[in-house]
Coordinates of N, CA, C and O in Angstrom, one line a residue:
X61 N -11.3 26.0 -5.0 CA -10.1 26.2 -5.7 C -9.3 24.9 -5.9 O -9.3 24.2 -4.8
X62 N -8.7 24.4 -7.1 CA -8.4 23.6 -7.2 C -6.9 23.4 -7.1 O -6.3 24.3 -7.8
X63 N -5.9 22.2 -6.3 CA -4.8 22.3 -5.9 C -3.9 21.7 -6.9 O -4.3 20.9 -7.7
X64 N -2.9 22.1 -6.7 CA -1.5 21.6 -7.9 C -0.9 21.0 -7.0 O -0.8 21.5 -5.9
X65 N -0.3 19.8 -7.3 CA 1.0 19.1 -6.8 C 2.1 19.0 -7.5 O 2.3 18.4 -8.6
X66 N 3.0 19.6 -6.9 CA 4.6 19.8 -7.8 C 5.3 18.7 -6.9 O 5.3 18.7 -5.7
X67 N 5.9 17.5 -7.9 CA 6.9 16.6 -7.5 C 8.5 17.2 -7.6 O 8.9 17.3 -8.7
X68 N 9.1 17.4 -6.8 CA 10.3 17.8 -6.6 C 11.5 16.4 -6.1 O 11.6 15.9 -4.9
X69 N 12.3 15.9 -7.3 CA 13.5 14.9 -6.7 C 14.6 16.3 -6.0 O 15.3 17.0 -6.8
X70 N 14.5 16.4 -5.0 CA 15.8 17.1 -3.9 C 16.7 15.8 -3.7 O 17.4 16.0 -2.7
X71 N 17.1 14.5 -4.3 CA 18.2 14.1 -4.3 C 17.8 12.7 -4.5 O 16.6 12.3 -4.4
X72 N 19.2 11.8 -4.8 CA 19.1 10.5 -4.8 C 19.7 9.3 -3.8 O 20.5 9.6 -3.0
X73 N 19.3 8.3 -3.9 CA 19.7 7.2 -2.6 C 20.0 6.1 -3.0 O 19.1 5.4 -3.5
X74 N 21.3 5.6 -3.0 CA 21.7 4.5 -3.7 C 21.4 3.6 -2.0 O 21.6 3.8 -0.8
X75 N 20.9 2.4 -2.7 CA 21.0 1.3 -1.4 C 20.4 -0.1 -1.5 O 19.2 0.0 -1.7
X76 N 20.7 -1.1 -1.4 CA 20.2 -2.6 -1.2 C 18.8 -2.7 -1.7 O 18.0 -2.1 -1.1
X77 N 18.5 -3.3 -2.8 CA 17.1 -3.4 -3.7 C 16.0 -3.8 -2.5 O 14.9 -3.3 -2.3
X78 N 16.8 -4.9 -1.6 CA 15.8 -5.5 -0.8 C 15.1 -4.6 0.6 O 14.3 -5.0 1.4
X79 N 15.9 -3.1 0.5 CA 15.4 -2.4 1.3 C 13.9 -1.6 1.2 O 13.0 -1.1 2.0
X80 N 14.2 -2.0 -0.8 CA 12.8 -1.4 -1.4 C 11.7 -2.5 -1.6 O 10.6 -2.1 -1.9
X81 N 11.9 -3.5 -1.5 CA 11.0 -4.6 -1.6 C 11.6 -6.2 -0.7 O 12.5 -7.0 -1.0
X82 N 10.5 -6.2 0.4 CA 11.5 -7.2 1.2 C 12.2 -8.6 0.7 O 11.5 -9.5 0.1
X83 N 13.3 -8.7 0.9 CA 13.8 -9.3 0.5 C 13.8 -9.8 -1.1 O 13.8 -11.0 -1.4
X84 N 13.8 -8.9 -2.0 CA 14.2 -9.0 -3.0 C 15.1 -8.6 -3.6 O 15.4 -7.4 -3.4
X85 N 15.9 -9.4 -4.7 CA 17.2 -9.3 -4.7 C 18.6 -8.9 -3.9 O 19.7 -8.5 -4.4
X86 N 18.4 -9.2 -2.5 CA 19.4 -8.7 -1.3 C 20.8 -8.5 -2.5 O 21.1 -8.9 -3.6
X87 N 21.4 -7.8 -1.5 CA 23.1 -7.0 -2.2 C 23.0 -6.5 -3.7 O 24.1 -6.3 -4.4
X88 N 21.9 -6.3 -4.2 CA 21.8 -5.8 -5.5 C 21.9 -4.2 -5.2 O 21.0 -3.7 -4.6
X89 N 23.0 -3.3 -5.8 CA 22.5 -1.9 -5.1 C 22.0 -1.6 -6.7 O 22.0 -2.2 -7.8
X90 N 21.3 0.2 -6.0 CA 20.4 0.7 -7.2 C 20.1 1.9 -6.5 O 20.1 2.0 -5.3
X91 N 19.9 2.9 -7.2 CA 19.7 4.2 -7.3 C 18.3 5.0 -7.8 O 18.1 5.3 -8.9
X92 N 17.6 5.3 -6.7 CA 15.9 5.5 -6.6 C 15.9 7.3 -5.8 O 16.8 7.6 -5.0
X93 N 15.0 8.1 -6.2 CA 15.0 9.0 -6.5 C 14.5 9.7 -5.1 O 13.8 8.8 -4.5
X94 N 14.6 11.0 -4.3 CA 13.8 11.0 -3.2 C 13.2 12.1 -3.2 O 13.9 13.1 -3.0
X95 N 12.1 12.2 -3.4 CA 11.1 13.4 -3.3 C 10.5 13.7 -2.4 O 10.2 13.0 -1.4
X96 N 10.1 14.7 -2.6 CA 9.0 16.0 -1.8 C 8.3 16.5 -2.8 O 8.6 16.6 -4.0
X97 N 7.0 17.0 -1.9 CA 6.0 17.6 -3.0 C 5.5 18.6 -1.9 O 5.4 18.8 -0.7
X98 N 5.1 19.5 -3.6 CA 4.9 20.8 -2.8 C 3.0 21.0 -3.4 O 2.4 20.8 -4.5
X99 N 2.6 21.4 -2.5 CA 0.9 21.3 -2.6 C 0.7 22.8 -3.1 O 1.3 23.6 -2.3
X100 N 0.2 23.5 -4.2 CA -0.4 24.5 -4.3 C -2.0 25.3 -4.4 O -2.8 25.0 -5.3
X101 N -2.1 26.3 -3.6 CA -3.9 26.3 -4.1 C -4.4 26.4 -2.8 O -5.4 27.2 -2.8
X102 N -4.1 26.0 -1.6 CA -4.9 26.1 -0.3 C -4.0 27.9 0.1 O -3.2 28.5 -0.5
X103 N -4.6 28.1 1.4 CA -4.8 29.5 1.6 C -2.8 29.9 1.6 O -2.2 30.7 0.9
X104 N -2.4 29.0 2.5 CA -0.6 28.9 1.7 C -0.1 27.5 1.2 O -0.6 26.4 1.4
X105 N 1.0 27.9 0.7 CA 1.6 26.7 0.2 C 1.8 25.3 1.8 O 1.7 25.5 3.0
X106 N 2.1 24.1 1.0 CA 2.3 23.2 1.7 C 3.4 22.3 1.3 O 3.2 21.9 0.2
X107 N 4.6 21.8 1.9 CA 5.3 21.2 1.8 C 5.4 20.0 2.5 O 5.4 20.0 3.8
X108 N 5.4 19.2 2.0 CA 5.3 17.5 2.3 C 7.2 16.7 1.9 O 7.8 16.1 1.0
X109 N 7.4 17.3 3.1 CA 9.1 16.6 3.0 C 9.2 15.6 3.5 O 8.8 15.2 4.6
X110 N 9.9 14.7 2.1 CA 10.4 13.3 2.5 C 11.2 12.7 2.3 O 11.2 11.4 2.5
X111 N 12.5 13.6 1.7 CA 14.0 13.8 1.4 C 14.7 13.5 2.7 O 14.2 13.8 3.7
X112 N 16.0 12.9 2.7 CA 17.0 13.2 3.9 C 17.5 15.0 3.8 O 17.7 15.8 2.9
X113 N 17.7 15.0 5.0 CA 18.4 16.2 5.7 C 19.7 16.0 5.3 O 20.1 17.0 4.7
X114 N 20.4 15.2 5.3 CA 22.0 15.7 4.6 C 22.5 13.8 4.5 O 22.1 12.8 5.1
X115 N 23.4 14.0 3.4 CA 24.0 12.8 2.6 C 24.7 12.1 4.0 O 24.5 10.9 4.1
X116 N 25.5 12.7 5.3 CA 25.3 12.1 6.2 C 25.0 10.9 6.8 O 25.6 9.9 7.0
X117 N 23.7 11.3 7.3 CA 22.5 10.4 7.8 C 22.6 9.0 7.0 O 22.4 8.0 7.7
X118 N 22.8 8.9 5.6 CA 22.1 7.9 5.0 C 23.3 6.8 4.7 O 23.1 5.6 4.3
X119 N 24.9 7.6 5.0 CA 25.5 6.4 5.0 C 25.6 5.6 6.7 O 25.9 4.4 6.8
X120 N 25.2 6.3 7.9 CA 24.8 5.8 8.9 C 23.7 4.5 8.5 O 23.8 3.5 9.2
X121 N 22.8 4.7 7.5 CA 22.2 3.5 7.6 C 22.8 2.6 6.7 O 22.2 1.6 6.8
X122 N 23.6 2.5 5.8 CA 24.4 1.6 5.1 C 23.9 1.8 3.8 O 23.8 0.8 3.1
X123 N 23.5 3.3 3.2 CA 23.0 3.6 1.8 C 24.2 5.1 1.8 O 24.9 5.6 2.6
X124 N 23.8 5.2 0.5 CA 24.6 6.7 0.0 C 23.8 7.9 -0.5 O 23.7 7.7 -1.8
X125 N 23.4 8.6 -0.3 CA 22.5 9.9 -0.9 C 23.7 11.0 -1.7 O 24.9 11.2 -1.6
X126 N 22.5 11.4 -2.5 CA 23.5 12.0 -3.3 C 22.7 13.5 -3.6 O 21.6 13.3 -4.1
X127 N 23.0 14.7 -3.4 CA 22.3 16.0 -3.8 C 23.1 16.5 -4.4 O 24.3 16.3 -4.1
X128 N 22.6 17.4 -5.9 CA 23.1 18.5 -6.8 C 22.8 20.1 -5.7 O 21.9 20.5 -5.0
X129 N 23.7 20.5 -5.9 CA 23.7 21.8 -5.4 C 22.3 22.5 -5.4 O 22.0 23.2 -4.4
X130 N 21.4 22.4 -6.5 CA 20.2 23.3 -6.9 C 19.2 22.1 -6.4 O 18.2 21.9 -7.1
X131 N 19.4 21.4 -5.5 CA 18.5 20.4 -4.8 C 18.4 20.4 -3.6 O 17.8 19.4 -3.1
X132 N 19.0 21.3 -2.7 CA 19.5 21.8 -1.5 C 18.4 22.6 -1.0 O 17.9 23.3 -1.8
X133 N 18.0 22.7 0.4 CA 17.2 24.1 0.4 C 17.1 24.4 2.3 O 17.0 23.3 2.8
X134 N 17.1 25.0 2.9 CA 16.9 25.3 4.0 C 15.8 26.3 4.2 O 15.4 27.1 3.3
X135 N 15.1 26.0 5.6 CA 13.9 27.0 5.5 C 14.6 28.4 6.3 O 15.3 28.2 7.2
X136 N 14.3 29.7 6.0 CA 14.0 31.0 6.4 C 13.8 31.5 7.6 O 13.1 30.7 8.3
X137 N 14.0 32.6 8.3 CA 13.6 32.8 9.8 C 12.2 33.0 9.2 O 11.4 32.7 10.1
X138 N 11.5 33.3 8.1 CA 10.5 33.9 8.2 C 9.2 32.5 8.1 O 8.0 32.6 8.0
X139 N 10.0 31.4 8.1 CA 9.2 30.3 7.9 C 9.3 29.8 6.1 O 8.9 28.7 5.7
X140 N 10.0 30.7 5.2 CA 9.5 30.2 3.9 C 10.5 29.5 3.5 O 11.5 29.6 4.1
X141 N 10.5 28.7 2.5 CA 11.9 27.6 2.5 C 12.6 28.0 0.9 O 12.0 28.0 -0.2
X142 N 14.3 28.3 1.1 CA 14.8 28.9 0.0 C 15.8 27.8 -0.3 O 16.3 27.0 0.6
X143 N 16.2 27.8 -1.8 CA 16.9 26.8 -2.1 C 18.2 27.7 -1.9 O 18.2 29.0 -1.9
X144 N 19.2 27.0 -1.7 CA 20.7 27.3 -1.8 C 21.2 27.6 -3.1 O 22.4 27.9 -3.3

């Protein structure tokens, strides 16, 4: 059976260019996309999360994240993960 990969941007991350390439362009900020992908086709689905957990976290490290409401999602007691 052959598998699908769905690219999902769940939000954006504004932060220092040179964070994305060392030392290139230092104090340049810029805004890069952060995704998760969702694997389809094996016996269940699979989610490969690589999004921050909340806009929070990311000014702790000296960046800004940014989520639209329909980019939100928490997982389920039942294990399945629903968007907000």
């Amino acid at each position: 059976m052959p598998l699908e990969i769905r690219i999902m941007n769940l939000g954006d991350v504004e932060l220092d260019s040179s964070f994305l390439v060392w030392g290139h362009e230092p104090g340049k900020r810029v805004i890069v996309p952060s995704y998760s992908y969702l694997i389809l086709g094996a016996d269940k689905p699979i989610l490969v999360d690589t999004r921050f957990r909340n806009t929070d976290i990311m000014q702790k490290l000296g960046m800004v994240g940014f989520q639209k409401e329909e980019q939100i999602y928490e997982e389920s007691s039942d294990g399945n993960f629903v968007f907000i």
